[in-house]
């Protein structure tokens, strides 16, 4: 049994992060004992799960969904991850389009003989 400060330190997160996860229902709020709340091994595992899922690019809503699933819910887990992959692919497409537009602006800026900046002209249109 450890306190929230030790839990935060052990899992390399801020105490406020743990409190936030509790407020949104990702983690349980333990009972108070002598004005302290003590966390157990399951809490450490839950916090570790959340951090690993976030590191993998999952949104907290997706993490919540995964936390509610059982180990044998492979199809549902796969569905959550497939949906995330679709969102990532969409974002990659958007970023590639943005990169192309900005690259075009830079090329125009390098090659124009006009005194005015073509980038600013484009933005003001």
Short mmCIF file of N, CA and C in Angstrom, two decimals:
data_model
loop_
_atom_site.label_atom_id
_atom_site.label_comp_id
_atom_site.label_asym_id
_atom_site.label_seq_id
_atom_site.Cartn_x
_atom_site.Cartn_y
_atom_site.Cartn_z
N UNK A 1 0.84 -1.17 0.00
CA UNK A 1 0.00 0.00 0.00
C UNK A 1 0.89 1.24 0.00
N UNK A 2 0.61 2.14 -0.95
CA UNK A 2 1.41 3.36 -1.06
C UNK A 2 0.50 4.58 -1.17
N UNK A 3 1.07 5.74 -0.88
CA UNK A 3 0.31 6.99 -0.98
C UNK A 3 0.34 7.48 -2.42
N UNK A 4 -0.48 8.49 -2.70
CA UNK A 4 -0.57 9.03 -4.05
C UNK A 4 0.76 9.60 -4.51
N UNK A 5 1.51 10.22 -3.60
CA UNK A 5 2.81 10.77 -3.96
C UNK A 5 3.78 9.69 -4.40
N UNK A 6 3.79 8.59 -3.67
CA UNK A 6 4.67 7.47 -4.04
C UNK A 6 4.22 6.80 -5.32
N UNK A 7 2.91 6.71 -5.50
CA UNK A 7 2.37 6.15 -6.74
C UNK A 7 2.80 7.01 -7.92
N UNK A 8 2.66 8.31 -7.78
CA UNK A 8 3.04 9.23 -8.85
C UNK A 8 4.52 9.09 -9.18
N UNK A 9 5.33 9.05 -8.14
CA UNK A 9 6.78 8.94 -8.34
C UNK A 9 7.14 7.62 -9.01
N UNK A 10 6.54 6.54 -8.53
CA UNK A 10 6.83 5.22 -9.08
C UNK A 10 6.45 5.11 -10.55
N UNK A 11 5.36 5.76 -10.92
CA UNK A 11 4.86 5.67 -12.30
C UNK A 11 5.28 6.86 -13.17
N UNK A 12 6.08 7.75 -12.61
CA UNK A 12 6.61 8.90 -13.34
C UNK A 12 5.51 9.81 -13.89
N UNK A 13 4.53 10.10 -13.05
CA UNK A 13 3.47 11.04 -13.41
C UNK A 13 3.30 12.04 -12.27
N UNK A 14 2.54 13.07 -12.54
CA UNK A 14 2.24 14.08 -11.55
C UNK A 14 1.06 13.61 -10.69
N UNK A 15 1.03 14.01 -9.44
CA UNK A 15 -0.10 13.69 -8.56
C UNK A 15 -1.40 14.19 -9.17
N UNK A 16 -1.36 15.38 -9.75
CA UNK A 16 -2.58 15.94 -10.36
C UNK A 16 -3.06 15.10 -11.54
N UNK A 17 -2.17 14.43 -12.21
CA UNK A 17 -2.55 13.53 -13.31
C UNK A 17 -3.38 12.38 -12.75
N UNK A 18 -2.94 11.82 -11.64
CA UNK A 18 -3.69 10.73 -11.01
C UNK A 18 -5.07 11.23 -10.58
N UNK A 19 -5.11 12.39 -9.96
CA UNK A 19 -6.40 12.95 -9.52
C UNK A 19 -7.32 13.19 -10.72
N UNK A 20 -6.75 13.65 -11.82
CA UNK A 20 -7.55 13.87 -13.03
C UNK A 20 -8.12 12.53 -13.53
N UNK A 21 -7.28 11.51 -13.58
CA UNK A 21 -7.75 10.19 -14.01
C UNK A 21 -8.87 9.69 -13.10
N UNK A 22 -8.78 10.00 -11.83
CA UNK A 22 -9.84 9.61 -10.90
C UNK A 22 -11.13 10.38 -11.19
N UNK A 23 -11.00 11.68 -11.44
CA UNK A 23 -12.19 12.50 -11.72
C UNK A 23 -12.93 12.04 -12.96
N UNK A 24 -12.19 11.58 -13.97
CA UNK A 24 -12.85 11.17 -15.21
C UNK A 24 -13.18 9.68 -15.23
N UNK A 25 -12.87 8.99 -14.14
CA UNK A 25 -13.26 7.59 -14.02
C UNK A 25 -12.28 6.57 -14.55
N UNK A 26 -11.08 6.98 -14.90
CA UNK A 26 -10.09 6.00 -15.37
C UNK A 26 -9.49 5.20 -14.21
N UNK A 27 -9.40 5.84 -13.06
CA UNK A 27 -8.85 5.17 -11.88
C UNK A 27 -9.83 5.29 -10.73
N UNK A 28 -9.76 4.34 -9.83
CA UNK A 28 -10.63 4.37 -8.66
C UNK A 28 -10.10 5.36 -7.64
N UNK A 29 -10.96 5.82 -6.77
CA UNK A 29 -10.57 6.65 -5.63
C UNK A 29 -10.60 5.75 -4.41
N UNK A 30 -9.44 5.48 -3.83
CA UNK A 30 -9.43 4.56 -2.68
C UNK A 30 -10.04 5.19 -1.44
N UNK A 31 -10.47 4.34 -0.54
CA UNK A 31 -11.01 4.79 0.75
C UNK A 31 -9.91 5.49 1.55
N UNK A 32 -10.31 6.45 2.37
CA UNK A 32 -9.38 7.13 3.26
C UNK A 32 -9.15 6.31 4.51
N UNK A 33 -7.89 6.19 4.91
CA UNK A 33 -7.51 5.55 6.17
C UNK A 33 -6.60 6.52 6.89
N UNK A 34 -6.99 6.94 8.06
CA UNK A 34 -6.23 7.90 8.86
C UNK A 34 -5.81 9.12 8.03
N UNK A 35 -6.77 9.66 7.30
CA UNK A 35 -6.63 10.85 6.44
C UNK A 35 -5.68 10.67 5.26
N UNK A 36 -5.31 9.45 4.93
CA UNK A 36 -4.51 9.16 3.74
C UNK A 36 -5.27 8.15 2.89
N UNK A 37 -5.06 8.26 1.60
CA UNK A 37 -5.60 7.26 0.67
C UNK A 37 -4.43 6.38 0.24
N UNK A 38 -4.65 5.09 0.34
CA UNK A 38 -3.58 4.16 -0.01
C UNK A 38 -3.93 3.41 -1.28
N UNK A 39 -2.92 3.27 -2.12
CA UNK A 39 -3.06 2.62 -3.42
C UNK A 39 -2.39 1.26 -3.38
N UNK A 40 -2.96 0.33 -4.15
CA UNK A 40 -2.45 -1.04 -4.15
C UNK A 40 -1.81 -1.39 -5.50
N UNK A 41 -1.43 -2.63 -5.63
CA UNK A 41 -0.77 -3.10 -6.86
C UNK A 41 -1.66 -2.94 -8.08
N UNK A 42 -2.95 -3.15 -7.91
CA UNK A 42 -3.89 -3.00 -9.03
C UNK A 42 -3.90 -1.55 -9.53
N UNK A 43 -3.80 -0.59 -8.62
CA UNK A 43 -3.75 0.82 -9.01
C UNK A 43 -2.48 1.12 -9.80
N UNK A 44 -1.38 0.51 -9.39
CA UNK A 44 -0.12 0.68 -10.12
C UNK A 44 -0.27 0.11 -11.52
N UNK A 45 -0.86 -1.06 -11.63
CA UNK A 45 -1.06 -1.69 -12.94
C UNK A 45 -1.99 -0.85 -13.82
N UNK A 46 -3.04 -0.31 -13.23
CA UNK A 46 -3.97 0.52 -13.99
C UNK A 46 -3.28 1.77 -14.51
N UNK A 47 -2.53 2.44 -13.65
CA UNK A 47 -1.83 3.65 -14.06
C UNK A 47 -0.78 3.33 -15.12
N UNK A 48 -0.10 2.23 -14.97
CA UNK A 48 0.89 1.81 -15.97
C UNK A 48 0.21 1.53 -17.31
N UNK A 49 -0.95 0.87 -17.27
CA UNK A 49 -1.73 0.58 -18.48
C UNK A 49 -2.09 1.89 -19.18
N UNK A 50 -2.58 2.85 -18.41
CA UNK A 50 -2.99 4.14 -18.98
C UNK A 50 -1.80 4.81 -19.65
N UNK A 51 -0.66 4.84 -18.97
CA UNK A 51 0.52 5.50 -19.52
C UNK A 51 1.00 4.80 -20.79
N UNK A 52 1.03 3.48 -20.79
CA UNK A 52 1.46 2.75 -21.99
C UNK A 52 0.51 2.99 -23.15
N UNK A 53 -0.79 3.02 -22.87
CA UNK A 53 -1.77 3.27 -23.92
C UNK A 53 -1.62 4.68 -24.47
N UNK A 54 -1.41 5.66 -23.59
CA UNK A 54 -1.19 7.03 -24.05
C UNK A 54 0.08 7.13 -24.87
N UNK A 55 1.14 6.45 -24.44
CA UNK A 55 2.40 6.44 -25.20
C UNK A 55 2.21 5.83 -26.58
N UNK A 56 1.24 4.93 -26.70
CA UNK A 56 0.94 4.31 -28.00
C UNK A 56 0.03 5.20 -28.85
N UNK A 57 -0.33 6.38 -28.33
CA UNK A 57 -1.11 7.33 -29.11
C UNK A 57 -2.61 7.24 -28.91
N UNK A 58 -3.05 6.48 -27.93
CA UNK A 58 -4.49 6.35 -27.71
C UNK A 58 -5.03 7.55 -26.92
N UNK A 59 -6.25 7.94 -27.23
CA UNK A 59 -6.94 9.00 -26.51
C UNK A 59 -7.47 8.41 -25.21
N UNK A 60 -7.72 9.29 -24.23
CA UNK A 60 -8.21 8.80 -22.94
C UNK A 60 -9.55 8.08 -23.07
N UNK A 61 -10.40 8.50 -23.99
CA UNK A 61 -11.67 7.81 -24.19
C UNK A 61 -11.44 6.38 -24.68
N UNK A 62 -10.43 6.20 -25.52
CA UNK A 62 -10.09 4.87 -26.00
C UNK A 62 -9.47 4.03 -24.88
N UNK A 63 -8.66 4.67 -24.05
CA UNK A 63 -8.08 3.98 -22.90
C UNK A 63 -9.19 3.48 -21.98
N UNK A 64 -10.17 4.35 -21.74
CA UNK A 64 -11.31 3.97 -20.89
C UNK A 64 -12.02 2.75 -21.47
N UNK A 65 -12.23 2.78 -22.76
CA UNK A 65 -12.90 1.66 -23.43
C UNK A 65 -12.10 0.37 -23.25
N UNK A 66 -10.79 0.46 -23.42
CA UNK A 66 -9.94 -0.73 -23.26
C UNK A 66 -9.91 -1.22 -21.82
N UNK A 67 -9.90 -0.30 -20.86
CA UNK A 67 -9.90 -0.69 -19.46
C UNK A 67 -11.16 -1.47 -19.10
N UNK A 68 -12.24 -1.19 -19.79
CA UNK A 68 -13.51 -1.87 -19.50
C UNK A 68 -13.61 -3.25 -20.15
N UNK A 69 -12.69 -3.56 -21.04
CA UNK A 69 -12.73 -4.85 -21.74
C UNK A 69 -11.95 -5.91 -20.96
N UNK A 70 -12.29 -7.15 -21.21
CA UNK A 70 -11.62 -8.28 -20.60
C UNK A 70 -10.55 -8.81 -21.55
N UNK A 71 -9.65 -9.62 -21.03
CA UNK A 71 -8.56 -10.16 -21.85
C UNK A 71 -9.05 -10.97 -23.04
N UNK A 72 -10.24 -11.56 -22.93
CA UNK A 72 -10.74 -12.40 -24.03
C UNK A 72 -11.60 -11.61 -25.02
N UNK A 73 -11.68 -10.30 -24.89
CA UNK A 73 -12.45 -9.45 -25.80
C UNK A 73 -11.60 -8.99 -26.98
N UNK A 74 -10.91 -9.92 -27.61
CA UNK A 74 -9.96 -9.59 -28.67
C UNK A 74 -10.58 -8.80 -29.81
N UNK A 75 -11.76 -9.18 -30.24
CA UNK A 75 -12.39 -8.47 -31.36
C UNK A 75 -12.69 -7.02 -31.01
N UNK A 76 -13.18 -6.78 -29.80
CA UNK A 76 -13.49 -5.42 -29.39
C UNK A 76 -12.21 -4.59 -29.23
N UNK A 77 -11.17 -5.19 -28.68
CA UNK A 77 -9.89 -4.51 -28.54
C UNK A 77 -9.35 -4.15 -29.92
N UNK A 78 -9.37 -5.12 -30.82
CA UNK A 78 -8.90 -4.89 -32.18
C UNK A 78 -9.69 -3.78 -32.85
N UNK A 79 -11.00 -3.74 -32.61
CA UNK A 79 -11.85 -2.71 -33.19
C UNK A 79 -11.43 -1.32 -32.70
N UNK A 80 -11.17 -1.19 -31.41
CA UNK A 80 -10.72 0.11 -30.86
C UNK A 80 -9.42 0.55 -31.53
N UNK A 81 -8.49 -0.39 -31.67
CA UNK A 81 -7.18 -0.06 -32.26
C UNK A 81 -7.33 0.23 -33.75
N UNK A 82 -8.17 -0.50 -34.44
CA UNK A 82 -8.39 -0.23 -35.87
C UNK A 82 -8.98 1.15 -36.07
N UNK A 83 -9.91 1.55 -35.22
CA UNK A 83 -10.48 2.89 -35.31
C UNK A 83 -9.40 3.95 -35.09
N UNK A 84 -8.51 3.69 -34.13
CA UNK A 84 -7.43 4.64 -33.87
C UNK A 84 -6.51 4.73 -35.08
N UNK A 85 -6.21 3.60 -35.70
CA UNK A 85 -5.37 3.60 -36.89
C UNK A 85 -6.00 4.42 -38.02
N UNK A 86 -7.31 4.31 -38.18
CA UNK A 86 -8.00 5.11 -39.20
C UNK A 86 -7.85 6.60 -38.92
N UNK A 87 -7.96 6.99 -37.66
CA UNK A 87 -7.79 8.40 -37.29
C UNK A 87 -6.36 8.85 -37.55
N UNK A 88 -5.40 7.99 -37.27
CA UNK A 88 -4.00 8.32 -37.53
C UNK A 88 -3.76 8.48 -39.02
N UNK A 89 -4.29 7.56 -39.83
CA UNK A 89 -4.15 7.66 -41.28
C UNK A 89 -4.76 8.95 -41.80
N UNK A 90 -5.91 9.32 -41.27
CA UNK A 90 -6.55 10.57 -41.68
C UNK A 90 -5.67 11.77 -41.31
N UNK A 91 -5.11 11.75 -40.11
CA UNK A 91 -4.24 12.85 -39.67
C UNK A 91 -2.98 12.92 -40.52
N UNK A 92 -2.41 11.76 -40.88
CA UNK A 92 -1.23 11.73 -41.75
C UNK A 92 -1.57 12.37 -43.09
N UNK A 93 -2.74 12.04 -43.64
CA UNK A 93 -3.17 12.63 -44.91
C UNK A 93 -3.28 14.15 -44.77
N UNK A 94 -3.89 14.62 -43.68
CA UNK A 94 -4.02 16.05 -43.45
C UNK A 94 -2.66 16.73 -43.33
N UNK A 95 -1.74 16.09 -42.61
CA UNK A 95 -0.41 16.67 -42.43
C UNK A 95 0.38 16.69 -43.73
N UNK A 96 0.22 15.65 -44.56
CA UNK A 96 0.90 15.63 -45.85
C UNK A 96 0.38 16.75 -46.76
N UNK A 97 -0.92 17.00 -46.72
CA UNK A 97 -1.49 18.09 -47.51
C UNK A 97 -0.97 19.43 -47.00
N UNK A 98 -0.89 19.59 -45.69
CA UNK A 98 -0.36 20.82 -45.10
C UNK A 98 1.11 21.01 -45.48
N UNK A 99 1.88 19.94 -45.42
CA UNK A 99 3.29 20.01 -45.79
C UNK A 99 3.46 20.43 -47.24
N UNK A 100 2.64 19.86 -48.09
CA UNK A 100 2.70 20.20 -49.51
C UNK A 100 2.40 21.68 -49.74
N UNK A 101 1.36 22.19 -49.07
CA UNK A 101 0.98 23.59 -49.22
C UNK A 101 2.10 24.51 -48.73
N UNK A 102 2.65 24.22 -47.56
CA UNK A 102 3.72 25.05 -47.02
C UNK A 102 4.98 24.98 -47.88
N UNK A 103 5.29 23.81 -48.40
CA UNK A 103 6.46 23.66 -49.28
C UNK A 103 6.29 24.49 -50.55
N UNK A 104 5.08 24.49 -51.08
CA UNK A 104 4.78 25.29 -52.26
C UNK A 104 5.00 26.76 -51.96
N UNK A 105 4.52 27.21 -50.81
CA UNK A 105 4.71 28.61 -50.42
C UNK A 105 6.19 28.98 -50.31
N UNK A 106 6.97 28.09 -49.70
CA UNK A 106 8.40 28.35 -49.55
C UNK A 106 9.07 28.41 -50.92
N UNK A 107 8.71 27.49 -51.81
CA UNK A 107 9.28 27.49 -53.17
C UNK A 107 8.92 28.78 -53.90
N UNK A 108 7.67 29.21 -53.77
CA UNK A 108 7.25 30.46 -54.41
C UNK A 108 8.02 31.64 -53.85
N UNK A 109 8.24 31.63 -52.57
CA UNK A 109 8.97 32.72 -51.90
C UNK A 109 10.41 32.78 -52.40
N UNK A 110 11.02 31.62 -52.61
CA UNK A 110 12.41 31.56 -53.08
C UNK A 110 12.56 32.02 -54.53
N UNK A 111 11.55 31.74 -55.34
CA UNK A 111 11.70 31.95 -56.78
C UNK A 111 11.03 33.20 -57.32
N UNK A 112 10.24 33.88 -56.52
CA UNK A 112 9.51 35.04 -57.04
C UNK A 112 10.45 36.24 -57.20
N UNK A 113 10.13 37.04 -58.17
CA UNK A 113 10.90 38.27 -58.38
C UNK A 113 10.14 39.48 -57.83
N UNK A 114 8.97 39.25 -57.29
CA UNK A 114 8.18 40.33 -56.72
C UNK A 114 8.80 40.79 -55.40
N UNK A 115 8.55 42.06 -55.07
CA UNK A 115 9.04 42.59 -53.80
C UNK A 115 8.20 42.11 -52.63
N UNK A 116 6.92 41.90 -52.86
CA UNK A 116 6.04 41.48 -51.76
C UNK A 116 6.16 39.98 -51.52
N UNK A 117 5.91 39.62 -50.30
CA UNK A 117 6.04 38.21 -49.89
C UNK A 117 4.84 37.40 -50.40
N UNK A 118 5.07 36.38 -51.22
CA UNK A 118 3.96 35.58 -51.74
C UNK A 118 3.21 34.79 -50.64
N UNK A 119 3.91 34.47 -49.56
CA UNK A 119 3.27 33.74 -48.46
C UNK A 119 2.23 34.63 -47.79
N UNK A 120 2.64 35.87 -47.48
CA UNK A 120 1.71 36.80 -46.84
C UNK A 120 0.57 37.15 -47.78
N UNK A 121 0.86 37.28 -49.08
CA UNK A 121 -0.21 37.56 -50.05
C UNK A 121 -1.23 36.43 -50.04
N UNK A 122 -0.76 35.20 -50.01
CA UNK A 122 -1.65 34.03 -50.01
C UNK A 122 -2.49 34.01 -48.73
N UNK A 123 -1.89 34.31 -47.61
CA UNK A 123 -2.62 34.28 -46.35
C UNK A 123 -3.66 35.38 -46.25
N UNK A 124 -3.41 36.51 -46.90
CA UNK A 124 -4.34 37.63 -46.84
C UNK A 124 -5.51 37.49 -47.81
N UNK A 125 -5.45 36.55 -48.73
CA UNK A 125 -6.54 36.37 -49.71
C UNK A 125 -7.74 35.72 -49.07
#
